[in-house]
Short mmCIF file of C-alpha atoms in Angstrom, two decimals:
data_model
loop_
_atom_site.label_atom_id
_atom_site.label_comp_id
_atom_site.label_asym_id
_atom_site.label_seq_id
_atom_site.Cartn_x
_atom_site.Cartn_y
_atom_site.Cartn_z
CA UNK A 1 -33.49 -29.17 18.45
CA UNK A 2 -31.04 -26.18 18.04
CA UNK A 3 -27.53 -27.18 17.20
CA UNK A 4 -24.96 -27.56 20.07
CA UNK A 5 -23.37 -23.91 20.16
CA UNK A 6 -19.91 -23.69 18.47
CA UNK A 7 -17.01 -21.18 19.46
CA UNK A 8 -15.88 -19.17 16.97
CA UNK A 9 -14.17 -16.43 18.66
CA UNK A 10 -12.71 -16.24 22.34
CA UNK A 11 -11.19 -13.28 23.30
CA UNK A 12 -9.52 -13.23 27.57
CA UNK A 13 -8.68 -10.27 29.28
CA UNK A 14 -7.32 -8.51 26.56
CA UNK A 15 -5.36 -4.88 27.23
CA UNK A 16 -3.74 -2.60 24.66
CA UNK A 17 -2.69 0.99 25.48
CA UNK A 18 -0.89 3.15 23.01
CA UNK A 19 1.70 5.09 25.13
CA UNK A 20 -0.56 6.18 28.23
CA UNK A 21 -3.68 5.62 26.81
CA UNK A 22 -5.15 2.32 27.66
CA UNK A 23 -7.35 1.47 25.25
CA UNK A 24 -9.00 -2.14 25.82
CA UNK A 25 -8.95 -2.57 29.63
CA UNK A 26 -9.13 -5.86 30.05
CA UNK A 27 -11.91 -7.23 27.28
CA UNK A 28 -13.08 -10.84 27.43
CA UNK A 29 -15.87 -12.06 24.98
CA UNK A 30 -16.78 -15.33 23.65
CA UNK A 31 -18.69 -15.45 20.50
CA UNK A 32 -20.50 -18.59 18.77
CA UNK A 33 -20.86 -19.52 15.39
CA UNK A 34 -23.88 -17.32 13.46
CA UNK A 35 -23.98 -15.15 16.27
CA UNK A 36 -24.30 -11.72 15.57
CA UNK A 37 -22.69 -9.15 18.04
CA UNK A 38 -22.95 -5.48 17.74
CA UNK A 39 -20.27 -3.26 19.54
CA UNK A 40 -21.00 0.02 20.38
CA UNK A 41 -19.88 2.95 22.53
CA UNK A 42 -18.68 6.25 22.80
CA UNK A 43 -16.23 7.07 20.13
CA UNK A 44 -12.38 6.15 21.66
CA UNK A 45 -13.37 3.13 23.48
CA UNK A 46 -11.45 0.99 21.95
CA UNK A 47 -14.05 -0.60 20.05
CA UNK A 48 -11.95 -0.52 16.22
CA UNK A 49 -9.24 -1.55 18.58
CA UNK A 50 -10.77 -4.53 19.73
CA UNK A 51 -11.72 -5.85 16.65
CA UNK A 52 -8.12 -5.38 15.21
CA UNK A 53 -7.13 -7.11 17.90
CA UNK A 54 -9.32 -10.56 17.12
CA UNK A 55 -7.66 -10.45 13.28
CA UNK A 56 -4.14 -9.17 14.70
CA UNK A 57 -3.83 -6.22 12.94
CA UNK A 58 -3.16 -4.50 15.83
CA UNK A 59 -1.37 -6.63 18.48
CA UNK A 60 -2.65 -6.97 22.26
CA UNK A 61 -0.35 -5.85 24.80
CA UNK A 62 -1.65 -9.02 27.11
CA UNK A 63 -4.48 -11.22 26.65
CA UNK A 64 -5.90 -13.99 24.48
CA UNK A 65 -7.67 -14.44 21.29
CA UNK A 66 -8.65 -17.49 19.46
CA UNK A 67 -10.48 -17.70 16.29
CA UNK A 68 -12.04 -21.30 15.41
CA UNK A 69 -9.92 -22.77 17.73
CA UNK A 70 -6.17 -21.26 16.86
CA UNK A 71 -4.92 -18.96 18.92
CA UNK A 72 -3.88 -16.15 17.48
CA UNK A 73 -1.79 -14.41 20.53
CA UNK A 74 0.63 -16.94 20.39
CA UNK A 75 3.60 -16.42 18.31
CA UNK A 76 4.03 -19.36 16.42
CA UNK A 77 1.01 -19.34 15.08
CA UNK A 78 0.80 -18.31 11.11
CA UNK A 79 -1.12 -14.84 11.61
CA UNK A 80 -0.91 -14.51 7.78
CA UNK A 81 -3.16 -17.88 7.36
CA UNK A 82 -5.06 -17.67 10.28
CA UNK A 83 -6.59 -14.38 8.27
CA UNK A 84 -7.18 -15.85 5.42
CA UNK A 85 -10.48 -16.56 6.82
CA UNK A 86 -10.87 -13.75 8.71
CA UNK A 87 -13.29 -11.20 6.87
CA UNK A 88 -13.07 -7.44 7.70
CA UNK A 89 -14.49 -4.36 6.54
CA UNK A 90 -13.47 -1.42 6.95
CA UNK A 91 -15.13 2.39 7.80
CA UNK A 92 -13.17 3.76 4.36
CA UNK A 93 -13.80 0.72 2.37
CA UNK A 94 -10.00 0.24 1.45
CA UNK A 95 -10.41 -1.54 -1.70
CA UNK A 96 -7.34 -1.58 -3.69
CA UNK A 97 -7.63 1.60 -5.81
CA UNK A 98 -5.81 0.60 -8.75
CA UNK A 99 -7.73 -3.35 -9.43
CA UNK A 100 -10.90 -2.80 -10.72
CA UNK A 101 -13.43 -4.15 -8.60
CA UNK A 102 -13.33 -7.89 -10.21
CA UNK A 103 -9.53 -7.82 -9.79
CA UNK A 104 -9.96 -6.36 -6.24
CA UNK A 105 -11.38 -9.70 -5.37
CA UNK A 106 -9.59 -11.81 -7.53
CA UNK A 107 -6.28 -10.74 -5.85
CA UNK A 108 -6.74 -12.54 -2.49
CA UNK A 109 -7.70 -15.72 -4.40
CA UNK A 110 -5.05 -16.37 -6.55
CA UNK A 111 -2.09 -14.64 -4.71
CA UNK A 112 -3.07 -15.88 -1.27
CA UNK A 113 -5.09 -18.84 -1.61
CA UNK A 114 -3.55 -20.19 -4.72
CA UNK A 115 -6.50 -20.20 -6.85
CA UNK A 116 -5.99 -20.52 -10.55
CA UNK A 117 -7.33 -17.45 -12.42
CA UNK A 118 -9.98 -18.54 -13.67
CA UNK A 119 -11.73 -20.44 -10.92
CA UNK A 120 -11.02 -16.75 -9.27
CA UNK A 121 -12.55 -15.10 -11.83
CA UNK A 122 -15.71 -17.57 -11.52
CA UNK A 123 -15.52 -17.06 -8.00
CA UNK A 124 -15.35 -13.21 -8.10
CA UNK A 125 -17.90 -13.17 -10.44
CA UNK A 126 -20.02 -15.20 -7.71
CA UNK A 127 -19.18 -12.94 -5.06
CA UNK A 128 -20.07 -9.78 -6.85
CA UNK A 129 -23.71 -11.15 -7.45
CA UNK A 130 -24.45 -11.91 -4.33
CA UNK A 131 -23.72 -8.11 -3.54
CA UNK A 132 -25.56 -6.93 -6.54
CA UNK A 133 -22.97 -5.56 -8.45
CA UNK A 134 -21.63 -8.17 -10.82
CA UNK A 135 -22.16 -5.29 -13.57
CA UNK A 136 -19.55 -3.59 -12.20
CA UNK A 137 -17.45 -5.87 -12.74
CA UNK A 138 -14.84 -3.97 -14.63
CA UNK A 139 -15.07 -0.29 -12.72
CA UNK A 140 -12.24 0.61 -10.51
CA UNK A 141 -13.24 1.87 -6.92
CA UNK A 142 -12.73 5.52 -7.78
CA UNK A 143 -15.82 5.01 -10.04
CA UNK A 144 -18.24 3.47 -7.50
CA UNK A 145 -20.67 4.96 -5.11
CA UNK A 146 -19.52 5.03 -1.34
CA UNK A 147 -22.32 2.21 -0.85
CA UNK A 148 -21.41 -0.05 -4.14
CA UNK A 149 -17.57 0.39 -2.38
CA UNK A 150 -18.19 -0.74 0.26
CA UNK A 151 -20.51 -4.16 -0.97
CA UNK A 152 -17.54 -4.83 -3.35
CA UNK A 153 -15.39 -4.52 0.05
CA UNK A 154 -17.60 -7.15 1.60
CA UNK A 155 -17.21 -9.40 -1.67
CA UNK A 156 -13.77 -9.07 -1.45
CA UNK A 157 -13.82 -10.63 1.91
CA UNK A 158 -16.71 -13.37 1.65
CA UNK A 159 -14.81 -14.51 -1.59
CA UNK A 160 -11.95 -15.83 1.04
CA UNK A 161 -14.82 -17.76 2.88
CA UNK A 162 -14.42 -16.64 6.08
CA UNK A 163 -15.75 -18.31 9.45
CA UNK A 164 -16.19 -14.57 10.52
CA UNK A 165 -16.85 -11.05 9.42
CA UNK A 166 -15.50 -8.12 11.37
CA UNK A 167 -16.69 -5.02 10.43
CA UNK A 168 -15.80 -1.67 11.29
CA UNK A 169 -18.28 0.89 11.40
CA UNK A 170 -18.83 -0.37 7.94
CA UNK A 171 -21.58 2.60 6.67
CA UNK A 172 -20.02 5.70 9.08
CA UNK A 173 -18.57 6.90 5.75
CA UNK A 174 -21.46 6.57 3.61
CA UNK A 175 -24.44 9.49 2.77
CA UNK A 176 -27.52 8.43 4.38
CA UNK A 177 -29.10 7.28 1.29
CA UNK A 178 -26.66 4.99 0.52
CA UNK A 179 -26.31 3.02 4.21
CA UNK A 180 -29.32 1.00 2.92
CA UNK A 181 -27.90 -1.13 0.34
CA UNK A 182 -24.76 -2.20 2.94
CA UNK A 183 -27.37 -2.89 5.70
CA UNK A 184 -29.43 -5.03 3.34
CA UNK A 185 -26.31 -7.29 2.10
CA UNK A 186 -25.39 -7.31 6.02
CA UNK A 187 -28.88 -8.62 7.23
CA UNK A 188 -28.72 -11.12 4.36
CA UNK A 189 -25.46 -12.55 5.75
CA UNK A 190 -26.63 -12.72 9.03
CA UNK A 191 -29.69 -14.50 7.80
CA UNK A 192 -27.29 -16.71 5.83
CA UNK A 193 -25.50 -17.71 9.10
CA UNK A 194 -22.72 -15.81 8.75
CA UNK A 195 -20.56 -14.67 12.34
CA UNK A 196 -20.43 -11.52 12.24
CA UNK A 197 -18.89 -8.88 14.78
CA UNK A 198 -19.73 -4.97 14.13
CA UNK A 199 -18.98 -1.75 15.35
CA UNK A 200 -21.77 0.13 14.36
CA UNK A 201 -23.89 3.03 15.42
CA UNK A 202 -27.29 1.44 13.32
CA UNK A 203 -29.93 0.92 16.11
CA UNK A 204 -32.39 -0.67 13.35
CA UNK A 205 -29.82 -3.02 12.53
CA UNK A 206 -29.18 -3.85 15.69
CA UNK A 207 -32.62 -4.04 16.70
CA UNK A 208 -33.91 -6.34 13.89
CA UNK A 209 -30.36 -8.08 13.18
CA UNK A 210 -28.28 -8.71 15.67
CA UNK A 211 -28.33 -11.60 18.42
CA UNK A 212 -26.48 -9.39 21.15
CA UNK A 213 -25.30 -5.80 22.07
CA UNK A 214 -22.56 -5.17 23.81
CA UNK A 215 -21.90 -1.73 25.50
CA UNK A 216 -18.52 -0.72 25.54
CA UNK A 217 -16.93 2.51 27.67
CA UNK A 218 -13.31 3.42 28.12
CA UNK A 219 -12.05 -0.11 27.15
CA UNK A 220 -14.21 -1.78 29.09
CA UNK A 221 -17.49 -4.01 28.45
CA UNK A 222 -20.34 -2.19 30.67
CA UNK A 223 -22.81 -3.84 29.86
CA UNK A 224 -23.80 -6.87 26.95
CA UNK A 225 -27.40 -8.65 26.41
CA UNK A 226 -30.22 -9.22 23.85
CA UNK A 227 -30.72 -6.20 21.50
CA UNK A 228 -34.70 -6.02 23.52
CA UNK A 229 -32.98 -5.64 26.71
CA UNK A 230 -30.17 -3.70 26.13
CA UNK A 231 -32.35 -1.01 24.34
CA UNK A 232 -35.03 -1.17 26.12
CA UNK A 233 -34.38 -1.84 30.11
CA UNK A 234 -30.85 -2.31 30.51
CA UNK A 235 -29.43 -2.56 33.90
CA UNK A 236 -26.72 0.37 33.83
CA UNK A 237 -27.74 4.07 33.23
CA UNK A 238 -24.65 4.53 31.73
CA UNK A 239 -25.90 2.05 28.71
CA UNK A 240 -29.50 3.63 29.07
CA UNK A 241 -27.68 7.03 28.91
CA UNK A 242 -25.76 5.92 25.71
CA UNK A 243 -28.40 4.18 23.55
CA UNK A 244 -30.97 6.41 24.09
CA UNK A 245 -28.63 9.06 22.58
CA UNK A 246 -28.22 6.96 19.70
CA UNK A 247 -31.39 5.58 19.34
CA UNK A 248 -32.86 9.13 18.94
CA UNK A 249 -30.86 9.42 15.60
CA UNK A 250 -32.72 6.33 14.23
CA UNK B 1 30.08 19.62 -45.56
CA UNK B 2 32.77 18.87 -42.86
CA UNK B 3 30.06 19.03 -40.43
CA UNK B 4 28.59 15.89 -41.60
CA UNK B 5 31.24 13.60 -42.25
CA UNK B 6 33.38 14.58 -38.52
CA UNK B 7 30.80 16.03 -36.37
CA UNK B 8 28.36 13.14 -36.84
CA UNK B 9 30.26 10.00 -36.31
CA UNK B 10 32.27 11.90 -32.99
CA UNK B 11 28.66 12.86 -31.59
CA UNK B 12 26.96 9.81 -32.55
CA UNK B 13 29.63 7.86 -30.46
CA UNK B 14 29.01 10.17 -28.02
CA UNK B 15 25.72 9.67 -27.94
CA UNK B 16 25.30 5.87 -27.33
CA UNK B 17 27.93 6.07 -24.65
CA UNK B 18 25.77 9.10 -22.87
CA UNK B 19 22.66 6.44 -23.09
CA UNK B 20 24.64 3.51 -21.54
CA UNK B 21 25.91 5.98 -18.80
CA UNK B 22 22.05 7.46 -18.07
CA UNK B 23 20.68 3.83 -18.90
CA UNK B 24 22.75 2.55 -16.34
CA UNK B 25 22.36 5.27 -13.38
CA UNK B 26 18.35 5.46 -13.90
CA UNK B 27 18.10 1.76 -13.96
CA UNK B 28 20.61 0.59 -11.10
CA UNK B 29 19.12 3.86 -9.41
CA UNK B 30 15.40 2.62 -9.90
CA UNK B 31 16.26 -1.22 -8.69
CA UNK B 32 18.15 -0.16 -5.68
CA UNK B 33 16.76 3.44 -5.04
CA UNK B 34 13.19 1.40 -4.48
CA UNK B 35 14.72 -1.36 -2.46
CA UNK B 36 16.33 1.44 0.18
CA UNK B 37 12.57 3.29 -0.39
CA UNK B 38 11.01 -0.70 1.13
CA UNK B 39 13.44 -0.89 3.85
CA UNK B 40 13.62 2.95 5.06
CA UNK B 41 9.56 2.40 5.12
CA UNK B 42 8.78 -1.09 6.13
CA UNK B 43 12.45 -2.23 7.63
CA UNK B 44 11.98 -1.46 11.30
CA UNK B 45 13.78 1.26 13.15
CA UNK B 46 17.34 0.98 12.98
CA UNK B 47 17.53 -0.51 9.62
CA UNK B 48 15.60 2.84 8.77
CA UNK B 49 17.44 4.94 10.25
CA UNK B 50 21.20 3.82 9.34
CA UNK B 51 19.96 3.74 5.36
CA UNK B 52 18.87 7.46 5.74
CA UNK B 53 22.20 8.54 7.16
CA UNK B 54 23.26 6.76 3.70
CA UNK B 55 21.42 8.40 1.79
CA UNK B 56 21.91 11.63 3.59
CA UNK B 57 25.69 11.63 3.58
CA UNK B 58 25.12 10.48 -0.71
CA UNK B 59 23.18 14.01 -0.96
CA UNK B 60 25.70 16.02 0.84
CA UNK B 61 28.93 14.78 -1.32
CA UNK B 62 29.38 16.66 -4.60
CA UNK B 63 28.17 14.08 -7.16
CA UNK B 64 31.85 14.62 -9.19
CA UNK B 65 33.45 14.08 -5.78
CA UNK B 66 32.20 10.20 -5.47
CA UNK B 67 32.67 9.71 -9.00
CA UNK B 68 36.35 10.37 -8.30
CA UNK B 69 36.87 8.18 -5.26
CA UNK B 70 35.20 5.44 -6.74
CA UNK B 71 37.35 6.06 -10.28
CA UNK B 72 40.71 6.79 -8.09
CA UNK B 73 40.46 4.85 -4.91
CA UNK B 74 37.61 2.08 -5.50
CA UNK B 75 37.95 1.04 -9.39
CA UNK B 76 41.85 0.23 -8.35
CA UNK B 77 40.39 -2.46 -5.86
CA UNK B 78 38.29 -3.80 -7.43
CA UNK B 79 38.83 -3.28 -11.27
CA UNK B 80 36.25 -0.92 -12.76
CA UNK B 81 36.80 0.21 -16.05
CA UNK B 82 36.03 4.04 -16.31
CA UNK B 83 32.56 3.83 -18.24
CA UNK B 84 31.40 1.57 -15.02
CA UNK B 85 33.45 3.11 -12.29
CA UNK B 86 31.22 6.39 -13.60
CA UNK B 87 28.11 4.83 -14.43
CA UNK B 88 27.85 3.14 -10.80
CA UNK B 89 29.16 6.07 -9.25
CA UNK B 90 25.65 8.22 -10.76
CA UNK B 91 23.82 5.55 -10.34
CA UNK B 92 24.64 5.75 -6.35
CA UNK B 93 23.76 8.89 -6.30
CA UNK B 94 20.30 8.56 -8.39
CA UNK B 95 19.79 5.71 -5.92
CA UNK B 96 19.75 8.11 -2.69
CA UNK B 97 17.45 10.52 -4.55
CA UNK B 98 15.14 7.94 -6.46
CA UNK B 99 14.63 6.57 -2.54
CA UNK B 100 13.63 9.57 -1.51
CA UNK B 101 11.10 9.90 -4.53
CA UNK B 102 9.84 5.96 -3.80
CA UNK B 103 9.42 6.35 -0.10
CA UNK B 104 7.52 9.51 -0.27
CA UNK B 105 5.22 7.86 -3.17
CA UNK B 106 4.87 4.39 -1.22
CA UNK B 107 3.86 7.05 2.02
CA UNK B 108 1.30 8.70 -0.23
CA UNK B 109 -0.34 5.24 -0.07
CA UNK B 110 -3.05 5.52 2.44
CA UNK B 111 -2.38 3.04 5.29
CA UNK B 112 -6.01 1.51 4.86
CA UNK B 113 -4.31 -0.49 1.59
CA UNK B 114 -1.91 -2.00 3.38
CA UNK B 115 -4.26 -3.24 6.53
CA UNK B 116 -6.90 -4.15 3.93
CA UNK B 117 -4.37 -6.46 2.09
CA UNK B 118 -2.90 -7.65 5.42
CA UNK B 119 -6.69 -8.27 6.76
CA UNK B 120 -7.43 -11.41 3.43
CA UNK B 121 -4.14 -12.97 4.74
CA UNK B 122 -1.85 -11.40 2.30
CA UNK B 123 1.75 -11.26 4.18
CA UNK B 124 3.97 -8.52 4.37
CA UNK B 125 5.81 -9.14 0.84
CA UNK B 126 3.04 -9.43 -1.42
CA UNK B 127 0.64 -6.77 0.13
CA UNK B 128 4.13 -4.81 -0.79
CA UNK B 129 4.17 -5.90 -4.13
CA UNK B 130 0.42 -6.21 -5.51
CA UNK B 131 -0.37 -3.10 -3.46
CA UNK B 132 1.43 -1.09 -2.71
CA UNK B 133 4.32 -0.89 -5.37
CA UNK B 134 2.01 -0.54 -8.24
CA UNK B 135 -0.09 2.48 -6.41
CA UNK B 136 3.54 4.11 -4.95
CA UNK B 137 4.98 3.90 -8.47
CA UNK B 138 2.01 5.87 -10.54
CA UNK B 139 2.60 8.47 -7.89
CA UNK B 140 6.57 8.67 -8.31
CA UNK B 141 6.42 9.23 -11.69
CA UNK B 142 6.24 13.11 -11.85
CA UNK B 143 8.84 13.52 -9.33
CA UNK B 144 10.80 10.72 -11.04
CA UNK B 145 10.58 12.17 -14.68
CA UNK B 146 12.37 15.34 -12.72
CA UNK B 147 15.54 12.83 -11.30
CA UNK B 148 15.56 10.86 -15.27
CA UNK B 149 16.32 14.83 -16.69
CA UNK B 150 19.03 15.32 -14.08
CA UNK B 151 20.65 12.39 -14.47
CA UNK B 152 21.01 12.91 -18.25
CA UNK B 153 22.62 15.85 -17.93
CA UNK B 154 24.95 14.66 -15.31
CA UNK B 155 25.68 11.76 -17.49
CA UNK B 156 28.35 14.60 -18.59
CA UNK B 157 30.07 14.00 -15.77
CA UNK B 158 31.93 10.55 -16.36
CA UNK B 159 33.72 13.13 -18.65
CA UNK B 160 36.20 13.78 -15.98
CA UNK B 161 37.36 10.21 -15.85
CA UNK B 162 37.79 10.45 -19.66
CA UNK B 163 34.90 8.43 -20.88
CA UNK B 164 33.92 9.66 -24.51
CA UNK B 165 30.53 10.64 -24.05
CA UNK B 166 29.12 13.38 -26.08
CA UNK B 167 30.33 16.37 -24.27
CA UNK B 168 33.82 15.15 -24.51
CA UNK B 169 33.13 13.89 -28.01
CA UNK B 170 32.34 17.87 -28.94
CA UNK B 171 35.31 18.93 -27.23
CA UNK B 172 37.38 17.41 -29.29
CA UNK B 173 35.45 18.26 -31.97
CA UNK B 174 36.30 21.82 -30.75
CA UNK B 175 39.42 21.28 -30.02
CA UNK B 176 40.29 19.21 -34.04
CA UNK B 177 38.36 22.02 -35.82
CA UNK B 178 38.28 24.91 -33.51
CA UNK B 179 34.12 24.97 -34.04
CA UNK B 180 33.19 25.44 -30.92
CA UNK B 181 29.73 27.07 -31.39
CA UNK B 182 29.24 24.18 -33.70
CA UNK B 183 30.35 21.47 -31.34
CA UNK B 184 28.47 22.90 -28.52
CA UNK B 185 25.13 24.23 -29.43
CA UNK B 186 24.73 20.60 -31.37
CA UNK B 187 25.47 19.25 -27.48
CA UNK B 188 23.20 21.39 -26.07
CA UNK B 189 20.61 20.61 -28.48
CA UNK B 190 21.02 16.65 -28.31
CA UNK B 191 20.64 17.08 -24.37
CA UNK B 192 17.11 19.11 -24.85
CA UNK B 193 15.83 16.28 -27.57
CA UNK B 194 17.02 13.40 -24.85
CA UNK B 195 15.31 15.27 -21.87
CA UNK B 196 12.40 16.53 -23.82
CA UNK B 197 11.56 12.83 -25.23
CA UNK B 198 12.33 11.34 -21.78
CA UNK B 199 9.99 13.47 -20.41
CA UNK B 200 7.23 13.14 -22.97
CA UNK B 201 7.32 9.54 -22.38
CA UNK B 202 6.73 9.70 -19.02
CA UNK B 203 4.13 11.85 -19.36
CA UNK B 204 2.60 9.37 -21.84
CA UNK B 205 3.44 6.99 -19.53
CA UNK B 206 1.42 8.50 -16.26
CA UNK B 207 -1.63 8.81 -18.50
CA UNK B 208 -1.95 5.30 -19.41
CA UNK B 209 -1.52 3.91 -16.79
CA UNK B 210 -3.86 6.74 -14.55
CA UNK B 211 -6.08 4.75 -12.59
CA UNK B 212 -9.69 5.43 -13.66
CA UNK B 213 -12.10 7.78 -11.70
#
């Protein structure tokens, strides 16, 4: 018996244009708990956009989005909290460059959650295992590989125990080499049952990972289904056009 | 032998009156120069832009000028003794140029920081203050070590309303023994040790607390 579905994330008819430039045309997505949705698209879609839109960091001109059952479009609700459990990653990592990596993780915990410092610092220490790295505990992000940044920036954000992960083309940044290690900790979160949204270009992620891809072009969804369908026979040529570009690269 | 037993005690005097005066400028000037820096940058648009008229119209007055309307038209308002109505008056001043410093360091913060800290829930303040600040601050320290030397020497300038610090101090040193080389190289030796230490310090300062790479 599968589980009835849950909603984690709704997002209605969402718009944001920066001067002239509409970016999200109108974007409406509804995503259940452990489902795993991969974003893709031409670059300057609006796919970044869209995500900063479900945590608020970048405010919809019109349009809904709720997150576990808050909506976040409407003003009185506390943005700050509602983020709190709200996990992103970002392309450039953006780990606090002067906390070493422990402290990096610790800081959400005890100055936004209220932790006391050393249930953080058993906490961090937690975090950083589960992404390999609790040796580094005391190394500050200048001293870390592009990869180990970036699963310390994924700590950072599973340590707040969020009901979803956004991630922004979380291993464009990285040398090839090194996109391995983040795409392992990723598939083991998905495996875990983590909700995860991603803006990605990795096919073979996508492929073996994710539970749905949806093709995005000038703001608008084109085209979303199962990762078999969508890369194999979708219905659009412009999302046959698209993938197969991509998939090449694989 | 005279040297010792009248220049000493007049410059010493001098000298802890000079501290108070640069003391007081780079401190008030730090405190308020980095709250002007937070609201020019994260304050919104108007509040932005009327604090950098502010600090615009502060750079174009001569720094003696202010000194004297605050001594001659302020101080009688509100009763400032001379030592404050000059140490406020440079510490003003510092303020408009220590903003400057701060906002261009807390702008040399890559924007990723502040979105990461605002993406685990932190709000506005505290991504300010456990981000931002500390990273803003390593960065203003060269340019800041630059404003600390120029506000020493124009701790000189609460001269003009009298106050006894040590350039005044050597002039009447000069003027009681008719040394003036004495008097004045002394001066300009006590400013070099002050500037040279304060900058040493800082220096000290930037390498310990270098983030490591």
């Amino acid at each position: 018996m599968p589980k009835p579905e849950k909603l984690i994330v709704k997002i209605e008819n969402v718009h944001k244009a920066y001067g002239k430039e509409k970016v999200l045309r109108g974007i409406s997505m509804d995503i259940n708990e452990s489902e795993v949705v991969v974003l893709v698209g031409p670059s300057g879609t609006g796919k970044s956009t869209l995500l900063r839109c479900i945590n608020q960091l970048t405010v919809p001109d019109s349009g809904k989005v709720w997150v576990d059952g808050v909506e976040l479009t409407n003003p009185k609700t506390d943005k700050d909290k509602a983020r709190q459990h709200i996990g992103m990653v970002f392309q450039d990592f953006n780990l606090f460059n002067h906390l070493t990596t422990l402290d990096n993780i610790m800081l959400g915990l005890v100055h936004v959650l209220g932790m006391k410092k050393e249930e953080a610092y058993d906490k961090a220490m937690l975090e950083l295992e589960r992404v390999g790295l609790a040796n580094k505990y005391g190394s500050y992000p200048g001293q870390l590989s592009g990869g180990q940044k970036q699963r310390v920036a994924i700590a950072r954000s599973l340590a707040m125990e969020p009901i979803v992960m956004l991630f922004d083309e979380p291993t464009s940044a990285l040398d090839p080499e090194l996109i391995g290690e983040v795409l392992t900790v990723m598939k083991d979160l998905a495996e875990g049952g983590m909700t995860m949204i991603c803006v990605t270009h990795e096919i073979g992620f996508a492929r073996e990972v994710c539970s749905r891809i949806v093709f995005m072009e000038h703001g608008e969804i084109v085209e979303q289904g199962l990762p078999v369908k969508m890369l194999n026979n979708p219905d659009m040529q412009r999302t046959k056009d698209f993938l197969g570009k991509i998939s090449v690269l694989d | 032998m005279e040297v010792l037993t009248v220049l000493v005690p007049y410059i010493l005097r001098g000298l802890s009156i000079t501290l108070e005066v640069t003391a007081v400028a780079l401190g008030l000037g730090l405190f308020f120069g980095s709250i002007l820096a937070i609201l020019r940058v994260y304050g919104g648009d108007l509040l932005s832009r009327v604090l950098t008229l502010f600090v615009t119209l502060l750079r174009a007055l001569p720094h003696i000028l202010l000194l004297l309307i605050i001594y001659f038209i302020i101080a009688r308002v509100v009763n400032l003794s001379a030592f404050w109505a000059g140490s406020l008056s440079l510490a003003i001043i510092s303020s408009a140029y220590q903003s400057e410093i701060i906002r261009g360091a807390i702008q040399s913060v890559p924007g990723g920081q502040m979105m990461a800290a605002r993406s685990i829930g932190m709000n506005r303040i505290k991504a300010i203050w456990h981000v931002i600040i500390p990273q803003a601050f390593r960065y203003a320290i060269p340019p800041w070590s630059n404003e600390a030397a120029i506000v020493i020497k124009d701790s000189s300038l609460v001269y003009v309303l009298g106050v006894p610090e040590i350039l005044r101090q050597a002039q009447y040193y000069s003027a009681r023994t008719y040394q003036p080389l004495t008097a004045y190289v002394t001066v300009a030796a006590i400013y070099f040790l002050l500037t040279f230490i304060t900058n040493r310090g800082l220096d000290l300062l930037e390498r310990h607390i270098r983030i490591p790479t």
